[in-house]
mmCIF file of C-alpha atoms in Angstrom:
data_model
loop_
_atom_site.group_PDB
_atom_site.id
_atom_site.type_symbol
_atom_site.label_atom_id
_atom_site.label_comp_id
_atom_site.label_asym_id
_atom_site.label_seq_id
_atom_site.Cartn_x
_atom_site.Cartn_y
_atom_site.Cartn_z
ATOM 1 C CA MET A 1 0.087 -0.044 0.077
ATOM 2 C CA ALA A 2 2.769 2.501 0.929
ATOM 3 C CA ARG A 3 4.289 2.029 -2.694
ATOM 4 C CA TRP A 4 0.893 2.464 -4.543
ATOM 5 C CA VAL A 5 0.758 5.958 -2.431
ATOM 6 C CA LEU A 6 4.302 6.666 -3.615
ATOM 7 C CA LEU A 7 3.164 5.957 -7.275
ATOM 8 C CA LEU A 8 0.206 8.002 -6.961
ATOM 9 C CA SER A 9 2.079 11.079 -5.676
ATOM 10 C CA ALA A 10 4.631 10.558 -8.284
ATOM 11 C CA ALA A 11 2.121 10.295 -11.061
ATOM 12 C CA PHE A 12 0.602 13.956 -9.779
ATOM 13 C CA LEU A 13 4.037 15.493 -9.923
ATOM 14 C CA SER A 14 4.987 13.834 -13.185
ATOM 15 C CA VAL A 15 1.827 14.534 -15.534
ATOM 16 C CA THR A 16 2.490 18.434 -15.299
ATOM 17 C CA SER A 17 5.692 18.197 -17.071
ATOM 18 C CA ALA A 18 5.447 15.219 -19.386
ATOM 19 C CA GLN A 19 2.777 13.293 -21.782
ATOM 20 C CA PHE A 20 1.516 10.532 -19.716
ATOM 21 C CA VAL A 21 -2.193 9.977 -21.197
ATOM 22 C CA PRO A 22 -4.157 6.943 -20.939
ATOM 23 C CA PRO A 23 -4.045 4.143 -22.252
ATOM 24 C CA TYR A 24 -0.461 4.216 -21.051
ATOM 25 C CA THR A 25 0.691 2.107 -23.856
ATOM 26 C CA GLU A 26 1.082 1.832 -27.837
ATOM 27 C CA ASP A 27 0.452 -0.758 -30.376
ATOM 28 C CA CYS A 28 3.089 -3.736 -30.123
ATOM 29 C CA ARG A 29 6.463 -2.589 -31.681
ATOM 30 C CA ALA A 30 7.779 -4.692 -34.784
ATOM 31 C CA GLY A 31 11.114 -4.316 -36.575
ATOM 32 C CA MET A 32 13.228 -3.122 -33.419
ATOM 33 C CA TYR A 33 15.658 -6.075 -33.965
ATOM 34 C CA PRO A 34 18.776 -5.598 -34.481
ATOM 35 C CA PRO A 35 18.425 -2.827 -31.979
ATOM 36 C CA ASN A 36 18.098 0.475 -33.822
ATOM 37 C CA GLY A 37 16.333 3.886 -33.605
ATOM 38 C CA PRO A 38 15.919 6.338 -30.671
ATOM 39 C CA THR A 39 14.951 3.510 -28.134
ATOM 40 C CA PHE A 40 18.656 2.243 -28.785
ATOM 41 C CA LYS A 41 21.262 4.012 -26.586
ATOM 42 C CA GLY A 42 24.097 1.792 -27.367
ATOM 43 C CA PRO A 43 25.852 -1.535 -27.048
ATOM 44 C CA VAL A 44 27.276 -3.157 -23.815
ATOM 45 C CA SER A 45 30.789 -3.890 -23.151
ATOM 46 C CA TRP A 46 32.086 -7.211 -22.102
ATOM 47 C CA TYR A 47 34.386 -7.768 -19.018
ATOM 48 C CA THR A 48 35.820 -10.827 -17.348
ATOM 49 C CA ILE A 49 35.842 -11.509 -13.624
ATOM 50 C CA ASP A 50 38.527 -14.119 -12.779
ATOM 51 C CA LEU A 51 37.203 -15.992 -9.797
ATOM 52 C CA ASP A 52 40.598 -17.559 -9.367
ATOM 53 C CA LEU A 53 41.647 -13.931 -8.202
ATOM 54 C CA PRO A 54 41.457 -12.823 -4.581
ATOM 55 C CA PRO A 55 38.108 -11.312 -4.184
ATOM 56 C CA SER A 56 39.319 -7.858 -3.531
ATOM 57 C CA LYS A 57 41.269 -7.840 -7.114
ATOM 58 C CA ARG A 58 38.421 -9.411 -9.060
ATOM 59 C CA TRP A 59 36.818 -6.309 -10.124
ATOM 60 C CA THR A 60 39.899 -3.878 -10.716
ATOM 61 C CA ALA A 61 39.755 -4.060 -14.625
ATOM 62 C CA VAL A 62 36.008 -3.044 -14.434
ATOM 63 C CA ILE A 63 36.593 -0.239 -11.983
ATOM 64 C CA ALA A 64 39.766 1.134 -13.863
ATOM 65 C CA ASP A 65 37.539 1.606 -17.005
ATOM 66 C CA LYS A 66 34.187 2.541 -15.168
ATOM 67 C CA LYS A 67 35.891 4.596 -12.245
ATOM 68 C CA SER A 68 34.379 8.024 -13.555
ATOM 69 C CA GLU A 69 30.806 6.904 -14.299
ATOM 70 C CA LEU A 70 30.840 5.061 -10.607
ATOM 71 C CA VAL A 71 31.916 8.297 -9.158
ATOM 72 C CA GLY A 72 29.586 10.111 -10.879
ATOM 73 C CA MET A 73 26.479 7.883 -9.872
ATOM 74 C CA ILE A 74 28.112 8.105 -6.282
ATOM 75 C CA GLN A 75 27.766 11.861 -6.304
ATOM 76 C CA ALA A 76 24.079 11.800 -7.878
ATOM 77 C CA ILE A 77 23.105 9.751 -4.826
ATOM 78 C CA ARG A 78 24.958 11.976 -2.566
ATOM 79 C CA ASP A 79 23.199 14.944 -4.079
ATOM 80 C CA LEU A 80 19.880 13.271 -3.759
ATOM 81 C CA ALA A 81 20.517 12.916 -0.080
ATOM 82 C CA ASP A 82 21.605 16.360 0.616
ATOM 83 C CA ALA A 83 18.367 17.445 -1.016
ATOM 84 C CA PHE A 84 16.414 15.414 1.692
ATOM 85 C CA VAL A 85 19.031 16.617 4.439
ATOM 86 C CA PRO A 86 20.852 19.718 3.457
ATOM 87 C CA SER A 87 23.014 19.397 6.486
ATOM 88 C CA GLY A 88 24.919 16.716 5.009
ATOM 89 C CA ARG A 89 24.409 14.333 7.760
ATOM 90 C CA LEU A 90 22.862 11.766 6.090
ATOM 91 C CA ILE A 91 26.030 10.774 3.940
ATOM 92 C CA GLU A 92 27.981 11.727 7.186
ATOM 93 C CA LEU A 93 26.110 8.721 8.549
ATOM 94 C CA VAL A 94 26.423 6.549 5.714
ATOM 95 C CA ASP A 95 30.251 7.228 5.595
ATOM 96 C CA LEU A 96 30.652 6.497 9.326
ATOM 97 C CA THR A 97 28.182 3.426 9.752
ATOM 98 C CA LEU A 98 27.972 1.546 6.502
ATOM 99 C CA PRO A 99 31.624 0.703 6.349
ATOM 100 C CA LEU A 100 30.838 -1.270 9.643
ATOM 101 C CA MET A 101 27.981 -3.027 7.961
ATOM 102 C CA ALA A 102 30.309 -4.255 5.255
ATOM 103 C CA ASP A 103 32.319 -6.446 7.932
ATOM 104 C CA THR A 104 28.948 -8.224 8.388
ATOM 105 C CA LEU A 105 28.362 -9.262 4.845
ATOM 106 C CA PRO A 106 29.510 -13.007 3.712
ATOM 107 C CA ASN A 107 32.510 -13.327 1.446
ATOM 108 C CA PRO A 108 32.978 -12.895 -1.412
ATOM 109 C CA PHE A 109 30.866 -10.024 -1.442
ATOM 110 C CA ARG A 110 32.525 -8.525 1.441
ATOM 111 C CA ASP A 111 36.068 -8.450 0.121
ATOM 112 C CA GLU A 112 34.750 -7.601 -3.344
ATOM 113 C CA ILE A 113 32.899 -4.597 -2.129
ATOM 114 C CA LYS A 114 36.378 -3.442 -0.197
ATOM 115 C CA GLY A 115 38.202 -3.990 -3.544
ATOM 116 C CA ILE A 116 35.632 -1.992 -5.333
ATOM 117 C CA ALA A 117 36.232 0.729 -2.797
ATOM 118 C CA ALA A 118 39.923 0.843 -3.078
ATOM 119 C CA ALA A 119 40.161 0.918 -6.732
ATOM 120 C CA SER A 120 37.481 3.612 -7.060
ATOM 121 C CA GLY A 121 38.646 5.709 -4.278
ATOM 122 C CA VAL A 122 34.757 5.922 -3.499
ATOM 123 C CA PRO A 123 34.324 5.800 0.607
ATOM 124 C CA LEU A 124 33.430 2.226 1.447
ATOM 125 C CA GLY A 125 30.197 3.161 2.962
ATOM 126 C CA GLU A 126 29.060 4.698 -0.175
ATOM 127 C CA VAL A 127 29.902 1.597 -2.148
ATOM 128 C CA VAL A 128 28.066 -0.553 0.329
ATOM 129 C CA LEU A 129 25.077 1.738 -0.134
ATOM 130 C CA PHE A 130 25.091 1.199 -4.057
ATOM 131 C CA ASN A 131 25.279 -2.492 -3.548
ATOM 132 C CA ILE A 132 22.173 -2.771 -1.084
ATOM 133 C CA PHE A 133 20.045 -0.003 -3.214
ATOM 134 C CA TYR A 134 18.674 -2.954 -5.375
ATOM 135 C CA GLU A 135 17.017 -4.800 -2.367
ATOM 136 C CA VAL A 136 14.286 -1.910 -2.506
ATOM 137 C CA PHE A 137 14.119 0.016 -5.678
ATOM 138 C CA THR A 138 14.072 -2.396 -8.655
ATOM 139 C CA VAL A 139 11.038 -2.544 -11.011
ATOM 140 C CA CYS A 140 11.219 -4.750 -14.254
ATOM 141 C CA THR A 141 9.667 -7.174 -16.421
ATOM 142 C CA SER A 142 10.977 -10.492 -17.227
ATOM 143 C CA VAL A 143 9.747 -13.251 -19.539
ATOM 144 C CA VAL A 144 10.561 -17.073 -20.256
ATOM 145 C CA ALA A 145 9.243 -18.472 -23.561
ATOM 146 C CA GLN A 146 9.366 -21.730 -25.285
ATOM 147 C CA ASP A 147 9.056 -21.929 -29.071
ATOM 148 C CA GLN A 148 7.461 -24.651 -31.080
ATOM 149 C CA LYS A 149 10.832 -26.739 -31.041
ATOM 150 C CA GLY A 150 11.061 -26.605 -27.392
ATOM 151 C CA ASN A 151 13.804 -24.164 -27.336
ATOM 152 C CA LEU A 152 13.629 -21.689 -24.192
ATOM 153 C CA LEU A 153 14.087 -17.791 -24.624
ATOM 154 C CA HIS A 154 14.633 -15.511 -21.809
ATOM 155 C CA GLY A 155 14.274 -11.544 -21.639
ATOM 156 C CA ARG A 156 14.167 -8.800 -19.345
ATOM 157 C CA ASN A 157 14.038 -5.207 -19.160
ATOM 158 C CA LEU A 158 15.712 -3.812 -15.890
ATOM 159 C CA ASP A 159 13.960 -0.830 -14.499
ATOM 160 C CA PHE A 160 15.693 1.291 -11.784
ATOM 161 C CA GLY A 161 15.278 4.461 -10.180
ATOM 162 C CA LEU A 162 12.065 4.753 -8.985
ATOM 163 C CA PHE A 163 11.640 8.009 -6.827
ATOM 164 C CA LEU A 164 15.326 8.608 -7.064
ATOM 165 C CA GLY A 165 15.097 12.082 -8.383
ATOM 166 C CA TRP A 166 12.697 13.466 -11.116
ATOM 167 C CA ASP A 167 14.591 15.361 -13.807
ATOM 168 C CA VAL A 168 11.990 17.876 -14.801
ATOM 169 C CA LYS A 169 13.861 19.384 -17.282
ATOM 170 C CA ASN A 170 15.175 16.381 -19.312
ATOM 171 C CA LYS A 171 11.833 14.453 -18.159
ATOM 172 C CA SER A 172 14.052 11.366 -16.837
ATOM 173 C CA TRP A 173 14.880 9.901 -13.551
ATOM 174 C CA THR A 174 18.231 11.084 -12.556
ATOM 175 C CA ILE A 175 19.623 7.662 -11.305
ATOM 176 C CA SER A 176 18.451 5.879 -14.116
ATOM 177 C CA GLU A 177 20.444 7.899 -16.286
ATOM 178 C CA LYS A 178 23.524 7.911 -14.191
ATOM 179 C CA LEU A 179 23.200 3.707 -14.061
ATOM 180 C CA LYS A 180 23.043 3.553 -17.985
ATOM 181 C CA PRO A 181 27.017 4.281 -18.399
ATOM 182 C CA LEU A 182 27.646 1.317 -15.699
ATOM 183 C CA VAL A 183 25.888 -1.125 -17.423
ATOM 184 C CA VAL A 184 28.375 -4.285 -18.561
ATOM 185 C CA ASN A 185 28.277 -7.406 -19.491
ATOM 186 C CA LEU A 186 30.194 -9.908 -17.138
ATOM 187 C CA ASP A 187 31.925 -13.247 -18.111
ATOM 188 C CA PHE A 188 32.869 -14.835 -14.635
ATOM 189 C CA ARG A 189 35.490 -17.552 -15.347
ATOM 190 C CA ARG A 190 37.313 -20.129 -13.097
ATOM 191 C CA ASN A 191 40.107 -22.144 -14.548
ATOM 192 C CA ASN A 192 39.761 -20.032 -17.817
ATOM 193 C CA LYS A 193 36.646 -21.448 -18.400
ATOM 194 C CA THR A 194 32.993 -19.820 -17.958
ATOM 195 C CA VAL A 195 30.898 -20.429 -14.891
ATOM 196 C CA PHE A 196 28.438 -18.131 -15.636
ATOM 197 C CA LYS A 197 27.679 -14.519 -17.559
ATOM 198 C CA SER A 198 25.575 -11.742 -16.335
ATOM 199 C CA THR A 199 24.552 -8.032 -17.081
ATOM 200 C CA ASN A 200 24.979 -6.215 -14.330
ATOM 201 C CA PHE A 201 26.259 -2.548 -13.279
ATOM 202 C CA ALA A 202 29.901 -1.907 -12.415
ATOM 203 C CA GLY A 203 30.548 -1.532 -9.040
ATOM 204 C CA TYR A 204 27.665 -3.954 -7.977
ATOM 205 C CA VAL A 205 28.611 -7.484 -6.857
ATOM 206 C CA GLY A 206 25.230 -9.382 -6.507
ATOM 207 C CA MET A 207 23.464 -10.341 -9.947
ATOM 208 C CA LEU A 208 20.026 -9.561 -11.118
ATOM 209 C CA THR A 209 20.336 -11.102 -14.502
ATOM 210 C CA GLY A 210 22.551 -14.251 -15.920
ATOM 211 C CA ILE A 211 22.980 -17.181 -17.400
ATOM 212 C CA LYS A 212 24.583 -20.642 -16.939
ATOM 213 C CA PRO A 213 25.252 -21.718 -20.357
ATOM 214 C CA HIS A 214 23.566 -24.856 -21.526
ATOM 215 C CA ILE A 215 21.984 -25.039 -18.244
ATOM 216 C CA PHE A 216 19.693 -22.226 -16.973
ATOM 217 C CA THR A 217 18.984 -18.605 -17.324
ATOM 218 C CA LEU A 218 17.658 -16.226 -14.043
ATOM 219 C CA THR A 219 16.538 -12.882 -13.573
ATOM 220 C CA MET A 220 15.056 -11.499 -10.249
ATOM 221 C CA ASN A 221 12.367 -8.888 -9.961
ATOM 222 C CA GLU A 222 11.562 -7.075 -6.799
ATOM 223 C CA ARG A 223 8.202 -8.215 -4.950
ATOM 224 C CA PHE A 224 6.215 -5.180 -3.413
ATOM 225 C CA SER A 225 5.540 -5.785 0.187
ATOM 226 C CA LEU A 226 5.001 -3.950 3.555
ATOM 227 C CA ASP A 227 7.514 -6.677 4.758
ATOM 228 C CA GLY A 228 9.754 -5.659 2.299
ATOM 229 C CA GLY A 229 13.662 -5.050 1.814
ATOM 230 C CA TYR A 230 13.655 -2.148 4.295
ATOM 231 C CA ILE A 231 12.771 -4.727 7.231
ATOM 232 C CA GLY A 232 15.619 -7.017 6.156
ATOM 233 C CA ILE A 233 18.160 -4.739 6.027
ATOM 234 C CA LEU A 234 17.284 -3.208 9.655
ATOM 235 C CA GLU A 235 17.200 -6.781 10.935
ATOM 236 C CA TRP A 236 20.517 -7.270 9.250
ATOM 237 C CA ILE A 237 21.943 -4.119 11.041
ATOM 238 C CA MET A 238 20.360 -5.049 14.384
ATOM 239 C CA GLY A 239 22.133 -8.381 14.226
ATOM 240 C CA GLN A 240 19.672 -10.762 12.925
ATOM 241 C CA ARG A 241 21.511 -12.265 10.082
ATOM 242 C CA ASP A 242 19.952 -15.551 9.154
ATOM 243 C CA GLY A 243 18.321 -14.218 5.568
ATOM 244 C CA MET A 244 20.136 -14.043 2.504
ATOM 245 C CA TRP A 245 20.311 -10.857 0.352
ATOM 246 C CA MET A 246 18.518 -11.298 -2.830
ATOM 247 C CA SER A 247 21.246 -10.396 -5.229
ATOM 248 C CA PHE A 248 23.798 -12.376 -3.270
ATOM 249 C CA LEU A 249 21.521 -15.514 -3.431
ATOM 250 C CA THR A 250 20.788 -15.025 -7.280
ATOM 251 C CA ARG A 251 24.906 -14.874 -7.878
ATOM 252 C CA SER A 252 25.252 -17.897 -5.426
ATOM 253 C CA VAL A 253 22.894 -20.114 -7.773
ATOM 254 C CA LEU A 254 24.251 -18.949 -10.971
ATOM 255 C CA GLU A 255 27.889 -19.808 -9.720
ATOM 256 C CA ASN A 256 27.216 -23.071 -7.747
ATOM 257 C CA ALA A 257 24.109 -24.615 -8.868
ATOM 258 C CA THR A 258 24.430 -27.414 -11.779
ATOM 259 C CA SER A 259 20.901 -28.199 -12.985
ATOM 260 C CA TYR A 260 17.832 -26.018 -13.467
ATOM 261 C CA GLU A 261 16.014 -28.229 -10.657
ATOM 262 C CA GLU A 262 18.875 -27.537 -8.030
ATOM 263 C CA ALA A 263 18.814 -23.732 -8.891
ATOM 264 C CA LYS A 264 14.927 -23.802 -8.530
ATOM 265 C CA ASN A 265 14.895 -25.535 -5.169
ATOM 266 C CA LYS A 266 17.622 -22.987 -3.482
ATOM 267 C CA LEU A 267 15.869 -19.981 -4.925
ATOM 268 C CA ALA A 268 12.633 -21.446 -3.556
ATOM 269 C CA LEU A 269 13.667 -22.713 -0.142
ATOM 270 C CA THR A 270 16.358 -20.100 0.951
ATOM 271 C CA LYS A 271 15.372 -17.674 3.714
ATOM 272 C CA MET A 272 16.115 -14.084 2.308
ATOM 273 C CA LEU A 273 15.925 -10.330 3.617
ATOM 274 C CA ALA A 274 13.464 -9.406 1.063
ATOM 275 C CA PRO A 275 10.498 -10.997 -0.937
ATOM 276 C CA ALA A 276 11.153 -11.351 -4.643
ATOM 277 C CA TYR A 277 10.334 -12.716 -7.959
ATOM 278 C CA PHE A 278 12.716 -15.217 -9.471
ATOM 279 C CA ILE A 279 12.302 -15.974 -13.334
ATOM 280 C CA LEU A 280 13.881 -19.208 -13.954
ATOM 281 C CA GLY A 281 14.500 -20.807 -17.432
ATOM 282 C CA GLY A 282 15.993 -24.276 -18.145
ATOM 283 C CA SER A 283 17.493 -26.341 -21.065
ATOM 284 C CA GLN A 284 14.696 -28.371 -22.004
ATOM 285 C CA ALA A 285 10.967 -27.957 -22.879
ATOM 286 C CA GLY A 286 8.819 -27.306 -20.058
ATOM 287 C CA GLN A 287 11.751 -25.778 -17.728
ATOM 288 C CA GLY A 288 10.357 -22.052 -16.884
ATOM 289 C CA CYS A 289 8.930 -20.710 -13.899
ATOM 290 C CA ILE A 290 8.137 -17.761 -11.664
ATOM 291 C CA ILE A 291 9.078 -18.394 -8.096
ATOM 292 C CA THR A 292 7.082 -15.910 -6.049
ATOM 293 C CA ARG A 293 8.988 -15.345 -2.295
ATOM 294 C CA SER A 294 8.147 -14.044 0.712
ATOM 295 C CA ARG A 295 11.330 -13.394 2.717
ATOM 296 C CA GLU A 296 10.792 -17.037 4.264
ATOM 297 C CA LEU A 297 9.375 -19.205 1.798
ATOM 298 C CA SER A 298 8.009 -19.942 -1.609
ATOM 299 C CA ILE A 299 4.463 -18.631 -1.874
ATOM 300 C CA ASP A 300 3.757 -19.993 -5.548
ATOM 301 C CA VAL A 301 5.568 -21.404 -8.487
ATOM 302 C CA LEU A 302 3.856 -20.887 -11.976
ATOM 303 C CA GLU A 303 5.414 -22.956 -14.547
ATOM 304 C CA ILE A 304 5.337 -23.245 -18.303
ATOM 305 C CA ASN A 305 2.674 -25.593 -19.600
ATOM 306 C CA VAL A 306 2.209 -26.062 -23.242
ATOM 307 C CA LYS A 307 -0.635 -28.436 -22.816
ATOM 308 C CA LEU A 308 -2.679 -25.943 -20.945
ATOM 309 C CA GLY A 309 -1.697 -23.213 -23.453
ATOM 310 C CA ARG A 310 1.009 -21.276 -21.176
ATOM 311 C CA TRP A 311 3.662 -21.523 -23.420
ATOM 312 C CA TYR A 312 5.403 -18.344 -21.680
ATOM 313 C CA VAL A 313 5.549 -16.995 -18.187
ATOM 314 C CA LEU A 314 5.887 -13.176 -17.830
ATOM 315 C CA GLU A 315 6.352 -11.145 -14.213
ATOM 316 C CA THR A 316 6.597 -7.481 -13.602
ATOM 317 C CA ASN A 317 6.317 -6.674 -9.899
ATOM 318 C CA TYR A 318 2.846 -7.660 -8.999
ATOM 319 C CA ASP A 319 1.602 -11.531 -7.963
ATOM 320 C CA HIS A 320 0.248 -13.134 -11.138
ATOM 321 C CA TRP A 321 -2.862 -13.873 -9.599
ATOM 322 C CA LYS A 322 -3.870 -10.549 -8.768
ATOM 323 C CA GLU A 323 -4.284 -7.406 -10.668
ATOM 324 C CA PRO A 324 -1.592 -5.245 -11.220
ATOM 325 C CA PHE A 325 -1.719 -1.573 -9.550
ATOM 326 C CA PHE A 326 -3.717 0.276 -12.409
ATOM 327 C CA LEU A 327 -1.099 3.339 -12.784
ATOM 328 C CA ASP A 328 1.933 0.574 -13.165
ATOM 329 C CA ASP A 329 0.143 -2.079 -15.387
ATOM 330 C CA ARG A 330 3.218 -3.309 -17.804
ATOM 331 C CA ARG A 331 1.730 -6.919 -17.435
ATOM 332 C CA THR A 332 -1.194 -6.372 -19.790
ATOM 333 C CA PRO A 333 0.456 -4.874 -22.485
ATOM 334 C CA ALA A 334 3.236 -7.338 -22.279
ATOM 335 C CA MET A 335 0.866 -10.182 -22.261
ATOM 336 C CA LYS A 336 -1.025 -8.565 -25.235
ATOM 337 C CA CYS A 337 2.231 -8.598 -27.001
ATOM 338 C CA MET A 338 3.303 -11.841 -26.406
ATOM 339 C CA ASN A 339 -0.122 -13.187 -27.451
ATOM 340 C CA GLN A 340 -0.262 -11.272 -30.678
ATOM 341 C CA THR A 341 3.380 -12.720 -31.230
ATOM 342 C CA THR A 342 2.414 -16.267 -31.006
ATOM 343 C CA GLN A 343 4.351 -19.221 -30.012
ATOM 344 C CA ALA A 344 5.063 -19.850 -33.584
ATOM 345 C CA ASN A 345 6.951 -16.713 -34.174
ATOM 346 C CA ILE A 346 8.672 -15.967 -30.705
ATOM 347 C CA SER A 347 12.331 -15.395 -31.135
ATOM 348 C CA VAL A 348 14.973 -13.430 -29.988
ATOM 349 C CA LYS A 349 13.736 -10.410 -32.530
ATOM 350 C CA THR A 350 10.172 -10.767 -31.597
ATOM 351 C CA LEU A 351 10.653 -10.907 -27.617
ATOM 352 C CA TYR A 352 12.904 -7.736 -28.255
ATOM 353 C CA ASP A 353 9.788 -6.251 -29.862
ATOM 354 C CA VAL A 354 7.845 -6.738 -26.995
ATOM 355 C CA LEU A 355 10.571 -5.599 -24.440
ATOM 356 C CA SER A 356 10.352 -2.206 -26.676
ATOM 357 C CA THR A 357 6.955 -1.609 -26.555
ATOM 358 C CA LYS A 358 5.645 1.139 -24.026
ATOM 359 C CA PRO A 359 4.995 1.173 -21.096
ATOM 360 C CA VAL A 360 7.115 -2.331 -21.046
ATOM 361 C CA LEU A 361 9.781 0.179 -22.208
ATOM 362 C CA ASN A 362 9.622 3.263 -19.921
ATOM 363 C CA LYS A 363 11.492 5.996 -18.325
ATOM 364 C CA LEU A 364 13.128 3.645 -15.869
ATOM 365 C CA THR A 365 14.569 1.104 -18.217
ATOM 366 C CA THR A 366 18.172 1.024 -18.083
ATOM 367 C CA TYR A 367 18.955 -2.041 -20.185
ATOM 368 C CA THR A 368 17.447 -5.086 -21.988
ATOM 369 C CA THR A 369 18.927 -8.544 -22.025
ATOM 370 C CA LEU A 370 18.143 -11.494 -24.192
ATOM 371 C CA MET A 371 19.400 -15.111 -23.296
ATOM 372 C CA GLN A 372 19.306 -18.119 -25.272
ATOM 373 C CA VAL A 373 20.165 -21.119 -23.095
ATOM 374 C CA SER A 374 20.831 -23.583 -25.544
ATOM 375 C CA GLU A 375 23.493 -21.259 -27.314
ATOM 376 C CA GLY A 376 24.866 -20.083 -24.153
ATOM 377 C CA LYS A 377 24.071 -17.004 -25.527
ATOM 378 C CA LEU A 378 23.730 -13.385 -23.763
ATOM 379 C CA GLU A 379 23.284 -10.235 -25.157
ATOM 380 C CA SER A 380 22.361 -6.755 -23.762
ATOM 381 C CA TYR A 381 21.547 -3.204 -24.955
ATOM 382 C CA ILE A 382 21.278 0.257 -22.995
ATOM 383 C CA ARG A 383 17.831 1.683 -23.566
ATOM 384 C CA ASP A 384 16.230 5.015 -24.003
ATOM 385 C CA CYS A 385 12.520 5.724 -23.934
ATOM 386 C CA PRO A 386 11.592 9.022 -25.804
ATOM 387 C CA ASP A 387 8.537 11.200 -24.946
ATOM 388 C CA PRO A 388 5.898 10.463 -24.787
ATOM 389 C CA CYS A 389 6.692 7.551 -22.339
ATOM 390 C CA MET A 390 5.535 6.689 -19.108
ATOM 391 C CA PRO A 391 7.874 7.336 -15.979
ATOM 392 C CA TRP A 392 7.502 3.709 -14.729
#
């Protein structure tokens, strides 16, 4: 309910400066792939994360290339904090207290975060803040689809930055725009062999989007709940640390699970700090599901079932058995476009078309990722949403 109140407030503030008029959508896009035109902001660069290196050294090359962008992102966060607390005491509190929190995080995440702070020169507390943001501010669209040959495709739009600084002049979210230059593709390797691949933000050690080549694909979407990430973070700070950070769990599964079923069980059963949706795709026909999670357990698992006519599963940020909030209905236009595409015509090309249709594509969208598990392929593109475009 609190999130709905914020959405309503943001809507009233936004409509005065941009064209957000019902029905909040457009005809299903076609011919968008290969990525082109004003919604395509650029390709995503590849980097290698060597898991054989000490955790504190793994991100050095990425940060060397993205240092200025990371510093700019952190400065934008500081500016937002100073706007709320002009005395500067909020950032002072972050710099004093969050370094202590870093020591409570499990490895390898703790040492990787410390290594990023050392390589970038950004205060440790602010790097910790950057890494816990995603427990509470992510809004996304994810879909796993099965074509008529039984091949699985997995696509997602990563939307981030809701309520984090609306730029009235440019009609954009400040943090969303600052994140786009930080988008990177990562090849995590051990013994010079790929363990998994991910699309991520430089300086962020958890995983939101990834592929274990030829085994499974995985994305994570935030699940709005009163018992949300804020509560889990506060419990962690207070010393109750029996849950796992969402993005740390996602990375652990990508790194260690050796099958679709093992990944599914770990995602369904591990206690977490925040509720979430895990969207998981396998390598065999029928292996695709949405795992709806509370902090303690799995509430529901919705699976692909072609015999029931369910050749895809699609998740935004609302329980699939409930209607989405009317000001944030990305599910209906996304499903409309998937149904219009049909199973006979689903492909990387047409999936990108669906993810390019407003409001599935919106002002919060930082990147689109497409994954083909059978080919071990992950491709990502930085996105833009020219006006008229919904703010979320």
